[in-house]
């Protein structure tokens, strides 16, 4: 990230001069508060295309193929479930499929104006459709199905087909809710024989009322959206054609981005993303309420959100921003999430909101005794840095401190865990990698129109020369991939984890578009994030798409799901440049044998075999898109899923029988910090159930030199304990 900042400083004046020259060609005087300002939209298009073409690492040609991509992305974004537009609308829109490149160059808004007006019309018509459908009971005895794979579904050919699509989608929602309600009633009766169970008719009516309220609220949000909101969708369909990480931030989104770097928020502590009509949990923030609750997990789909004791609102099909607004809230308030787990089961999870602190994303370490030896585990959630305060905390300094503490504690090996680490500061990667090698190149970088730059660790001091294992998974991205790649290329340590890491080998800069406009009369134009650089390993290969392939691959529940950069449309390609000049680590006599030993253990481990089986089952479940709308068949299918899910319960019950403890300095702090103690206790508990950490420690065992006798070490530990007591 420091390289990114320097790049911006070097080029900012040049960019500003050129852009200002361009902007002065326009005499637009705009009021930023207006919802409909075509002149502002035209200026925005001009600025976006100019900045991208000048600063993007490899800007795409604005041609017919570019136009086709915009068209596809934009139409899918407007109507992902294909429940608004008719085939006749698509036929009309398709006339512009190969004209959007020309419209962009000419700042022509004809296509956007047409689609926006038609979307508003169809949404207004849909309001009448769903109200009519919900006005009478559903017949759940009918044997009919619905396919929720909307990508492959055709658009309705007429109003009758559109009405039927709405009917089936609403029926699926109410059927699922009805079955859940019946289960709740049965459980209440079981716990209290005197309880009077609600009748089928009452429950059926309740589900329609709930669905109606949810849709009313959904269309209420829709009505709140103005032309600028939909124009942002169009803009991002354009920017996404350059690469998936080039995005436009509307003023409101930029404001939320600014808030996000303030250090804390009030909510449940989960990161979300849209997945078709659903909102998916992608990550739980360490230390947050959701993380502490241990019930929510990555991959869960949020179906409903309830505030305290109020009726839950269905959020399927709702905007991500609107779902986030419902989930966030003041500290101490309760939110109830109805989620579809990755195995297909439905659960209601209650979470009390709290302040989610960025502090929990800082590096932390733990000590574990195993087979008479002592090992250190360092967890690094992100490569953080304080650009404003040079004396502030950064990952490089903190990891160096943790390594020093572990050395003083007498550890015989270190596991550095960068699972789920999405990246961050580039300078900290260099600093951290430099702790484990004498000196040499760490990463190579290419910027748009510039020769490659090699970043070196120039400090000959080695902080840790003992056994080292780096843990990764499919969500280890960007900076964490650079670190893993450097350690792997030097053969300094063993990389263990998922088959490969995420595969994001690019850097983005965020440009405030308001800085490029002279007139103060111009409304807030938001910001642009665009890709400006590409990373390369010191062996010459890019981390883009390919990521870093683990030396030891461990079965992963999400191994078969499409979650990496390679699965994103229009991702930048993998390529290769000349390798840097470096020498491999020489003190690794047990390196190859340790890898062989680990692979053999994994193959013969029943728990890993069950994880692999579960991963395949989850993959198969993700491909099942057809639901029967007959209540008996629906219940039967759900019961079958629940029964199969029981087979994988041992995965959550697993314990590795290892005891993890905090370092002495932290124990002292925890005596006066109950919150920190709770966080560390939960982390240590998680480590004690983590089979992946257990295998990483097994690898450290295999990397030990012959000079270290486990028996002698065990005897020494006993003597040390006698002396201390």
XYZ file of C-alpha atoms in Angstrom:
725
model
C 0.000 0.000 0.000
C 2.880 2.425 0.612
C 3.946 1.801 -2.984
C 0.428 2.707 -4.060
C 0.556 5.972 -2.138
C 3.941 6.875 -3.583
C 2.648 6.140 -7.068
C -0.221 8.572 -6.548
C 2.101 11.274 -5.239
C 4.407 10.917 -8.236
C 1.596 11.229 -10.772
C -1.008 13.392 -9.061
C 0.100 16.786 -10.444
C 0.354 15.482 -14.003
C -3.057 13.867 -13.779
C -4.609 16.998 -12.284
C -3.282 19.280 -15.003
C -4.486 17.045 -17.836
C -7.872 16.429 -16.274
C -8.454 20.100 -15.543
C -7.665 20.894 -19.173
C -10.259 18.328 -20.195
C -12.867 19.491 -17.709
C -12.594 23.126 -18.776
C -14.020 22.058 -22.140
C -17.338 21.674 -20.328
C -19.304 24.632 -19.038
C -21.657 22.572 -16.895
C -23.025 24.213 -13.773
C -24.733 21.622 -11.678
C -26.618 21.363 -8.447
C -25.472 18.216 -6.613
C -28.791 17.829 -4.855
C -30.737 17.258 -8.084
C -31.792 13.681 -8.724
C -31.963 14.098 -12.485
C -29.057 15.991 -13.975
C -28.031 14.616 -17.381
C -25.197 17.136 -17.676
C -23.655 15.908 -14.438
C -23.998 12.330 -15.657
C -22.203 13.216 -18.880
C -19.362 14.859 -16.969
C -19.125 11.789 -14.741
C -18.801 9.530 -17.780
C -16.105 11.815 -19.161
C -14.103 11.775 -15.928
C -14.421 8.049 -15.339
C -13.320 6.980 -18.788
C -10.480 9.505 -18.791
C -9.053 8.503 -15.404
C -9.392 4.791 -16.158
C -7.771 5.041 -19.568
C -4.879 7.076 -18.170
C -4.318 5.158 -14.938
C -5.544 1.586 -15.430
C -2.846 -1.055 -15.649
C -4.193 -2.377 -18.933
C -7.337 -0.515 -20.048
C -9.686 -2.506 -22.249
C -10.456 -1.337 -25.776
C -13.818 0.429 -25.895
C -15.313 -1.511 -28.773
C -18.271 -3.759 -29.608
C -17.027 -6.529 -27.324
C -16.745 -3.982 -24.497
C -20.292 -2.854 -25.290
C -21.594 -6.412 -25.182
C -20.088 -6.886 -21.714
C -21.671 -3.685 -20.382
C -25.044 -4.742 -21.744
C -24.904 -8.181 -20.131
C -23.727 -6.943 -16.720
C -26.194 -4.068 -16.605
C -29.325 -6.017 -17.554
C -28.412 -8.756 -15.059
C -27.891 -6.133 -12.361
C -31.288 -4.542 -13.016
C -33.263 -7.783 -12.972
C -31.196 -10.718 -11.629
C -34.249 -12.889 -10.913
C -35.922 -12.063 -14.239
C -39.135 -11.048 -12.524
C -39.528 -7.542 -13.948
C -38.640 -7.430 -17.629
C -40.569 -9.242 -20.357
C -38.905 -10.822 -23.371
C -40.322 -7.955 -25.459
C -38.379 -5.504 -23.278
C -35.180 -7.469 -23.791
C -35.790 -7.525 -27.535
C -36.061 -3.744 -27.483
C -32.983 -3.311 -25.290
C -30.882 -5.707 -27.371
C -30.826 -3.227 -30.257
C -28.255 -1.312 -28.198
C -26.087 -4.317 -27.296
C -23.278 -3.242 -29.641
C -23.848 0.518 -29.438
C -22.938 1.219 -25.825
C -19.266 1.808 -26.643
C -20.273 4.589 -29.023
C -22.777 5.974 -26.526
C -20.059 6.051 -23.871
C -17.652 7.933 -26.121
C -20.386 10.386 -27.128
C -21.793 10.616 -23.578
C -25.132 9.483 -24.963
C -27.636 8.443 -22.257
C -30.301 7.011 -24.591
C -29.903 3.384 -23.474
C -29.770 4.234 -19.792
C -32.834 6.468 -20.022
C -34.803 3.758 -21.838
C -33.935 0.968 -19.397
C -34.429 3.142 -16.340
C -37.896 4.266 -17.439
C -38.918 0.705 -18.333
C -37.621 -0.693 -15.029
C -39.649 1.844 -13.061
C -42.724 0.945 -15.123
C -42.304 -2.824 -14.627
C -41.646 -2.449 -10.910
C -44.833 -0.431 -10.493
C -46.743 -3.156 -12.342
C -45.185 -5.841 -10.136
C -46.612 -4.187 -7.041
C -50.112 -5.054 -8.250
C -49.023 -8.601 -9.152
C -47.743 -9.637 -5.743
C -50.667 -8.050 -3.895
C -53.090 -10.034 -6.055
C -51.162 -13.283 -5.520
C -51.109 -12.869 -1.736
C -54.808 -12.011 -1.501
C -55.826 -15.697 -1.425
C -54.430 -18.909 0.121
C -51.886 -21.060 -1.722
C -52.703 -24.638 -2.631
C -49.718 -26.614 -1.358
C -51.165 -29.940 -2.488
C -50.450 -29.143 -6.129
C -47.459 -31.014 -7.519
C -45.358 -28.295 -9.147
C -41.738 -27.150 -8.987
C -39.667 -23.997 -9.255
C -36.121 -23.663 -10.593
C -34.191 -20.866 -8.883
C -31.291 -20.964 -11.357
C -32.306 -17.622 -12.809
C -29.212 -17.312 -15.006
C -30.470 -20.079 -17.264
C -34.155 -19.197 -17.032
C -35.802 -17.375 -19.961
C -37.518 -14.030 -19.555
C -41.340 -14.253 -19.346
C -42.836 -13.973 -22.813
C -45.960 -12.191 -21.600
C -47.791 -10.888 -18.541
C -49.281 -14.301 -17.769
C -45.845 -15.959 -17.540
C -44.531 -13.076 -15.455
C -47.455 -13.438 -13.060
C -46.798 -17.183 -12.749
C -43.108 -16.594 -12.025
C -44.029 -14.201 -9.206
C -46.571 -16.717 -7.899
C -44.025 -19.528 -7.691
C -41.320 -17.360 -6.116
C -43.702 -16.106 -3.428
C -45.112 -19.592 -2.927
C -41.632 -21.003 -2.263
C -41.008 -18.299 0.335
C -44.324 -18.807 2.120
C -44.015 -22.605 1.959
C -40.599 -22.483 3.624
C -41.983 -20.155 6.289
C -45.061 -22.349 6.818
C -42.966 -25.484 7.354
C -40.758 -23.593 9.828
C -43.808 -22.356 11.722
C -45.292 -25.842 11.907
C -42.029 -27.151 13.392
C -42.032 -24.363 15.977
C -45.631 -25.192 16.940
C -44.780 -28.886 17.305
C -41.785 -28.060 19.517
C -43.917 -25.819 21.716
C -46.491 -28.599 22.109
C -43.750 -31.086 22.938
C -42.341 -28.835 25.651
C -45.766 -27.840 26.957
C -48.589 -30.413 26.469
C -51.156 -27.768 27.426
C -50.102 -25.495 24.574
C -52.798 -25.048 21.916
C -51.235 -25.479 18.495
C -52.179 -22.902 15.855
C -54.258 -24.322 13.005
C -52.964 -24.784 9.472
C -55.246 -21.989 8.201
C -53.904 -19.550 10.797
C -50.277 -20.371 10.014
C -50.874 -20.212 6.259
C -52.457 -16.772 6.603
C -49.566 -15.614 8.794
C -47.009 -16.603 6.160
C -48.832 -14.625 3.471
C -49.080 -11.603 5.744
C -45.360 -11.789 6.506
C -44.491 -12.164 2.828
C -46.741 -9.225 1.992
C -45.050 -7.032 4.602
C -41.622 -8.039 3.304
C -42.544 -7.216 -0.276
C -44.166 -3.958 0.775
C -40.943 -3.017 2.515
C -38.842 -4.173 -0.446
C -40.821 -2.019 -2.874
C -40.702 0.775 -0.336
C -36.909 0.694 -0.601
C -37.227 0.576 -4.380
C -39.313 3.729 -4.380
C -36.639 5.443 -2.309
C -34.067 4.829 -5.028
C -33.615 7.748 -7.363
C -32.201 8.067 -10.839
C -28.692 8.598 -9.464
C -28.799 5.216 -7.703
C -29.645 3.410 -10.921
C -27.117 5.464 -12.866
C -24.466 4.199 -10.444
C -25.469 0.651 -11.429
C -24.965 1.575 -15.072
C -21.611 3.224 -14.321
C -20.351 0.133 -12.506
C -21.392 -2.055 -15.405
C -19.015 0.063 -17.451
C -16.111 0.118 -14.980
C -16.374 -3.652 -14.390
C -15.464 -4.273 -18.028
C -11.946 -3.016 -17.311
C -11.545 -5.563 -14.503
C -13.606 -6.784 -11.507
C -11.828 -4.503 -9.037
C -12.358 -1.235 -10.917
C -15.461 0.321 -9.374
C -17.266 3.616 -9.041
C -18.205 4.840 -5.551
C -21.286 7.074 -5.556
C -21.112 9.886 -2.951
C -23.087 7.846 -0.392
C -20.865 4.818 -0.938
C -17.750 6.955 -0.604
C -19.109 8.317 2.681
C -19.629 4.781 3.964
C -16.100 3.916 2.877
C -14.767 6.887 4.868
C -16.730 5.761 7.934
C -15.415 2.218 7.585
C -11.820 3.355 8.155
C -12.702 5.205 11.381
C -11.892 2.123 13.426
C -15.186 0.830 14.762
C -18.857 0.298 14.027
C -21.962 -0.941 15.760
C -23.387 -4.164 14.395
C -22.853 -7.923 14.384
C -19.365 -7.993 12.851
C -19.927 -9.787 9.547
C -18.991 -8.977 5.978
C -21.673 -9.571 3.372
C -21.985 -9.875 -0.370
C -24.821 -10.417 -2.832
C -25.254 -13.909 -4.260
C -28.028 -13.864 -6.853
C -31.085 -12.783 -4.839
C -29.465 -13.713 -1.539
C -27.121 -11.969 0.874
C -24.157 -14.168 1.747
C -21.919 -14.086 4.799
C -18.367 -13.932 3.464
C -16.431 -13.330 6.672
C -16.906 -12.962 10.416
C -14.872 -10.209 12.028
C -12.768 -11.626 14.834
C -14.018 -10.512 18.204
C -17.405 -9.365 16.910
C -20.790 -10.590 18.218
C -21.346 -13.018 15.315
C -17.866 -14.464 15.787
C -18.413 -14.824 19.520
C -21.753 -16.534 18.977
C -20.118 -19.263 16.876
C -23.409 -19.988 15.071
C -23.036 -17.839 11.958
C -20.358 -18.845 9.431
C -18.974 -17.908 6.041
C -21.205 -19.189 3.252
C -24.479 -18.754 5.162
C -27.266 -17.083 3.163
C -29.440 -14.555 5.000
C -33.126 -15.021 4.226
C -34.862 -12.918 6.877
C -33.921 -10.225 9.396
C -35.900 -9.539 12.560
C -35.485 -6.714 15.073
C -35.813 -8.008 18.637
C -39.263 -9.516 19.110
C -40.674 -7.999 15.914
C -41.686 -10.160 12.960
C -38.747 -11.047 10.723
C -38.627 -9.383 7.315
C -37.654 -11.370 4.238
C -34.551 -9.910 2.594
C -34.327 -12.194 -0.449
C -33.985 -9.935 -3.474
C -33.299 -6.878 -1.332
C -30.377 -4.551 -2.021
C -27.216 -5.342 -0.095
C -27.098 -1.820 1.363
C -30.638 -2.235 2.614
C -29.876 -5.627 4.173
C -26.844 -4.114 5.895
C -28.990 -1.291 7.259
C -31.350 -3.841 8.786
C -28.545 -5.885 10.341
C -26.565 -2.948 11.725
C -27.868 -1.191 14.796
C -27.041 0.244 18.209
C -25.017 -1.654 20.766
C -27.124 -3.877 22.997
C -30.022 -4.310 20.569
C -30.976 -7.743 19.253
C -31.186 -8.853 15.629
C -32.480 -12.272 14.529
C -31.164 -13.720 11.270
C -32.912 -16.548 9.470
C -30.096 -18.176 7.504
C -29.696 -21.022 5.077
C -26.574 -22.904 6.109
C -24.091 -24.200 3.540
C -25.516 -27.703 4.014
C -29.026 -26.526 3.154
C -30.510 -26.461 6.665
C -32.435 -23.413 7.927
C -31.637 -21.814 11.291
C -32.711 -18.712 13.210
C -29.722 -17.068 14.895
C -30.111 -14.368 17.542
C -27.241 -11.892 17.918
C -26.908 -8.944 20.299
C -25.211 -6.091 18.488
C -22.037 -4.610 19.894
C -19.181 -2.304 19.013
C -16.943 -4.101 16.527
C -13.374 -2.930 16.980
C -10.662 -2.936 14.361
C -8.274 -3.754 17.228
C -9.187 -7.389 16.794
C -7.662 -7.384 13.316
C -4.195 -6.842 14.779
C -1.676 -9.669 14.960
C -1.803 -11.967 17.975
C 0.090 -15.045 19.080
C -0.310 -18.122 21.238
C 1.917 -20.873 22.641
C 1.208 -24.601 22.622
C 3.161 -27.543 24.039
C 3.219 -30.641 21.843
C 5.252 -33.829 22.240
C 7.607 -32.123 24.648
C 8.254 -29.178 22.339
C 6.934 -25.643 22.438
C 5.472 -23.944 19.364
C 4.156 -20.481 18.579
C 1.086 -19.685 16.485
C 0.753 -16.151 15.078
C -2.522 -15.053 13.498
C -2.455 -12.108 11.070
C -5.933 -11.106 9.820
C -4.679 -8.297 7.564
C -1.541 -6.394 6.610
C -2.443 -3.148 8.372
C -0.548 0.123 8.577
C -1.119 3.670 9.824
C -0.213 5.988 6.953
C -0.947 9.138 8.953
C 1.137 8.310 12.007
C 4.488 6.747 11.159
C 4.833 5.710 14.798
C 1.452 4.004 14.732
C 0.903 0.250 14.648
C 1.606 -1.729 11.524
C 1.690 -5.436 10.784
C 5.422 -5.494 10.099
C 6.389 -4.082 13.487
C 3.778 -6.144 15.324
C 4.806 -9.461 13.746
C 8.450 -8.675 14.543
C 7.415 -8.073 18.151
C 5.432 -11.326 18.321
C 8.352 -13.288 16.857
C 10.694 -11.778 19.417
C 8.304 -12.669 22.239
C 7.991 -16.242 20.983
C 11.778 -16.550 20.755
C 12.141 -15.407 24.348
C 9.491 -17.962 25.318
C 11.751 -20.649 23.819
C 9.577 -21.916 20.956
C 10.929 -24.575 18.565
C 8.826 -23.573 15.576
C 6.353 -20.950 14.353
C 3.060 -21.229 12.455
C 2.039 -17.983 10.740
C -1.690 -18.121 9.986
C -2.896 -15.863 7.148
C -6.122 -17.730 6.429
C -8.916 -15.331 5.377
C -6.338 -12.522 5.202
C -7.478 -10.317 2.329
C -4.285 -8.276 2.158
C -3.318 -4.671 2.885
C -0.024 -2.818 3.070
C 2.704 -3.920 0.680
C 5.529 -2.507 2.805
C 4.480 -4.707 5.725
C 4.745 -7.798 3.497
C 8.362 -6.934 2.795
C 9.035 -6.304 6.478
C 7.423 -9.582 7.577
C 9.088 -11.735 4.937
C 12.386 -10.114 5.893
C 12.068 -11.482 9.422
C 12.647 -15.005 8.078
C 15.352 -14.515 5.413
C 18.801 -12.930 5.453
C 18.113 -10.393 2.717
C 16.902 -10.318 -0.871
C 13.937 -9.561 -3.140
C 10.395 -10.161 -1.817
C 8.061 -9.088 -4.620
C 8.141 -7.607 -8.108
C 5.701 -4.928 -9.238
C 4.719 -3.569 -12.615
C 2.836 -0.287 -12.985
C 1.076 0.973 -16.065
C 3.672 2.118 -18.582
C 6.622 1.573 -16.238
C 9.435 -0.920 -15.878
C 9.201 -3.492 -13.145
C 10.156 -2.542 -9.623
C 11.651 -5.036 -7.169
C 11.068 -4.573 -3.457
C 13.875 -5.929 -1.278
C 14.471 -6.851 2.319
C 17.832 -5.161 2.808
C 18.294 -6.004 6.483
C 20.755 -8.937 6.819
C 19.391 -9.740 10.283
C 17.173 -12.833 10.583
C 14.648 -12.649 13.422
C 13.651 -16.320 13.141
C 15.740 -19.030 11.458
C 13.864 -22.031 12.856
C 11.062 -24.201 11.401
C 8.316 -22.152 9.756
C 4.859 -23.020 8.392
C 2.526 -20.572 6.623
C -1.198 -21.421 6.752
C -3.403 -20.230 3.861
C -6.844 -20.876 2.417
C -8.971 -19.850 -0.541
C -9.634 -16.437 1.005
C -5.961 -15.569 1.541
C -5.540 -12.791 -1.001
C -3.273 -10.053 -2.291
C -0.607 -9.231 0.333
C -0.960 -12.602 2.072
C -0.331 -14.272 -1.285
C 2.839 -12.237 -1.776
C 4.127 -13.330 1.617
C 3.289 -17.002 1.003
C 4.824 -16.839 -2.472
C 8.079 -15.322 -1.204
C 8.423 -17.888 1.600
C 7.678 -20.665 -0.899
C 10.094 -19.410 -3.554
C 12.896 -19.178 -1.010
C 11.887 -22.604 0.311
C 12.097 -20.904 3.675
C 8.948 -22.508 5.037
C 6.138 -24.854 4.085
C 2.837 -23.523 2.759
C -0.110 -25.564 3.987
C -3.834 -25.122 3.361
C -6.300 -24.988 0.486
C -5.327 -26.119 -3.000
C -4.599 -22.511 -3.908
C -5.098 -19.021 -2.523
C -7.606 -16.483 -3.866
C -5.545 -15.272 -6.817
C -5.772 -11.467 -6.600
C -2.506 -10.155 -7.932
C -3.530 -6.564 -8.616
C -3.436 -3.225 -6.767
C -6.123 -0.546 -6.852
C -5.930 3.188 -6.184
C -8.917 5.234 -5.038
C -9.260 8.623 -6.768
C -11.597 11.273 -5.389
C -13.210 12.579 -8.573
C -14.058 15.888 -6.930
C -10.332 16.690 -6.858
C -10.312 16.819 -10.647
C -13.020 19.463 -11.053
C -12.302 23.162 -10.772
C -15.746 24.568 -10.182
C -17.176 24.421 -6.673
C -20.637 24.449 -8.248
C -20.178 20.885 -9.392
C -22.012 18.411 -7.184
C -20.316 15.541 -5.365
C -19.056 13.134 -8.032
C -17.938 10.334 -5.724
C -14.749 8.356 -6.250
C -13.190 5.809 -8.577
C -11.211 2.736 -7.590
C -9.111 1.488 -10.467
C -6.409 -1.147 -10.946
C -2.983 0.424 -11.478
C -0.402 -2.262 -10.672
C 0.252 -5.979 -10.822
C 2.241 -8.193 -8.409
C 4.729 -10.859 -9.453
C 6.511 -13.485 -7.430
C 10.283 -13.362 -7.288
C 10.250 -16.489 -9.490
C 8.565 -14.345 -12.170
C 5.053 -15.767 -12.013
C 2.022 -13.609 -11.282
C -0.207 -14.349 -8.294
C -3.159 -13.238 -10.437
C -5.682 -16.065 -11.045
C -3.195 -18.785 -10.033
C -2.658 -17.538 -6.493
C -0.185 -19.614 -4.484
C -0.516 -23.389 -4.576
C 0.034 -25.025 -1.202
C 2.961 -27.418 -0.694
C 0.557 -29.488 1.407
C -3.112 -29.466 0.394
C -5.681 -30.123 3.111
C -9.355 -30.944 2.364
C -11.574 -27.885 2.607
C -15.379 -27.692 2.979
C -15.494 -24.979 0.318
C -12.912 -26.484 -2.025
C -15.379 -27.117 -4.853
C -17.316 -23.853 -4.673
C -16.448 -21.029 -7.032
C -15.006 -18.327 -4.805
C -11.652 -17.263 -6.266
C -10.466 -14.619 -8.698
C -10.427 -17.285 -11.392
C -14.206 -17.553 -11.051
C -14.866 -13.835 -11.603
C -15.906 -12.639 -15.018
C -13.390 -10.403 -16.762
C -10.544 -10.995 -14.299
C -7.123 -9.929 -15.538
C -5.042 -12.815 -16.937
C -2.071 -14.638 -15.445
C 1.295 -13.850 -16.981
C 4.974 -14.064 -16.180
C 8.040 -11.810 -16.155
C 11.747 -12.432 -15.578
C 12.635 -13.871 -12.195
C 14.518 -11.821 -9.637
C 17.986 -12.750 -8.416
C 17.677 -14.733 -5.170
C 19.105 -17.760 -3.396
C 16.992 -20.497 -1.837
C 17.176 -21.191 1.887
C 19.826 -23.829 2.530
C 18.904 -24.999 6.032
C 15.921 -27.184 5.132
C 17.154 -30.786 5.232
C 13.801 -32.133 6.434
C 11.744 -30.023 4.040
C 10.749 -32.668 1.457
C 10.230 -35.438 3.998
C 7.997 -33.212 6.131
C 5.757 -32.629 3.104
C 5.585 -36.364 2.345
C 4.795 -37.201 5.973
C 1.996 -34.659 6.103
C 0.401 -35.849 2.880
C 0.395 -39.413 4.192
C -1.197 -38.337 7.474
C -3.923 -36.424 5.659
C -4.746 -39.357 3.381
C -5.172 -41.702 6.335
C -7.014 -39.277 8.629
C -10.746 -40.080 8.927
C -11.607 -36.504 9.905
C -9.987 -35.123 6.750
C -11.785 -37.794 4.737
C -15.096 -36.630 6.210
C -14.240 -32.999 5.379
C -13.562 -34.010 1.776
C -16.847 -35.908 1.601
C -18.690 -32.951 3.118
C -17.093 -30.594 0.577
C -18.384 -32.715 -2.302
C -21.838 -32.881 -0.724
C -21.943 -29.092 -0.299
C -20.892 -28.708 -3.939
C -23.687 -31.020 -5.066
C -26.185 -29.210 -2.846
C -25.206 -25.872 -4.394
C -26.168 -27.239 -7.812
C -29.634 -28.339 -6.726
C -31.871 -25.493 -7.828
C -35.249 -27.224 -8.201
C -37.710 -27.112 -5.277
C -41.036 -28.922 -5.131
C -43.902 -26.680 -4.043
C -45.992 -29.566 -2.759
C -45.832 -29.308 1.027
C -45.389 -33.032 1.655
C -42.621 -33.364 -0.912
C -40.986 -30.164 0.321
C -40.997 -31.479 3.900
C -39.627 -34.804 2.737
C -36.771 -33.097 0.894
C -35.946 -30.901 3.893
C -36.005 -33.910 6.233
C -33.627 -35.736 3.904
C -31.235 -32.791 3.975
C -31.405 -32.613 7.767
C -30.713 -36.336 8.030
C -27.713 -36.203 5.705
C -26.360 -33.188 7.557
C -26.192 -35.267 10.754
C -23.416 -37.340 9.184
C -21.130 -34.301 9.221
C -21.811 -33.258 12.811
C -18.463 -34.783 13.961
C -16.766 -31.989 11.997
C -18.052 -29.388 14.454
C -17.447 -31.628 17.471
C -13.762 -32.288 16.669
C -11.081 -31.511 19.266
C -7.314 -31.815 18.811
C -6.562 -32.130 22.551
C -3.989 -29.325 22.425
C -3.921 -26.528 24.971
C -3.150 -23.025 23.686
C -2.159 -20.216 26.048
C -1.339 -16.537 25.827
C 2.181 -15.200 26.225
C 3.171 -14.029 29.753
C 2.869 -10.299 28.943
C -0.699 -10.793 27.692
C -1.739 -12.801 30.739
C -0.824 -9.810 32.885
C -2.951 -7.508 30.709
C -5.883 -9.920 30.791
C -5.999 -9.719 34.582
C -7.408 -6.221 34.124
C -9.115 -6.662 30.760
C -12.025 -9.074 30.886
C -12.944 -8.400 27.252
C -9.464 -9.252 26.003
C -9.451 -12.415 28.113
C -12.791 -13.451 26.637
C -11.514 -12.867 23.117
C -8.327 -14.819 23.695
C -10.179 -17.656 25.446
C -12.481 -17.986 22.445
C -9.540 -17.914 20.044
C -7.722 -20.589 22.025
C -10.899 -22.660 22.120
C -11.174 -22.361 18.349
C -7.536 -23.415 17.952
C -8.199 -26.468 20.143
C -10.878 -27.550 17.652
C -8.884 -26.715 14.533
C -7.609 -29.786 12.690
C -5.729 -27.572 10.229
C -3.659 -25.938 12.973
C -3.047 -29.384 14.427
C -1.581 -30.622 11.145
C 0.518 -27.455 10.780
C 2.021 -28.236 14.187
C 2.646 -31.823 13.056
C 4.660 -30.389 10.166
C 6.709 -28.322 12.624
C 7.444 -31.593 14.430
C 8.754 -33.093 11.200
C 10.900 -30.037 10.480
C 12.836 -30.350 13.739
C 16.551 -31.017 13.412
C 18.068 -34.152 14.910
C 19.916 -32.042 17.463
C 16.616 -31.323 19.209
C 15.642 -34.367 21.240
C 11.969 -34.373 22.225
C 12.770 -36.570 25.201
C 15.496 -34.223 26.395
C 13.239 -31.242 25.798
C 10.481 -32.861 27.829
C 12.904 -33.467 30.694
C 14.107 -29.866 30.481
C 10.527 -28.573 30.645
C 9.892 -30.633 33.774
C 13.049 -29.259 35.407
C 12.057 -25.697 34.455
C 8.664 -26.204 36.040
C 10.267 -27.554 39.246
C 12.564 -24.531 39.449
C 9.653 -22.090 38.873
C 7.473 -23.752 41.491
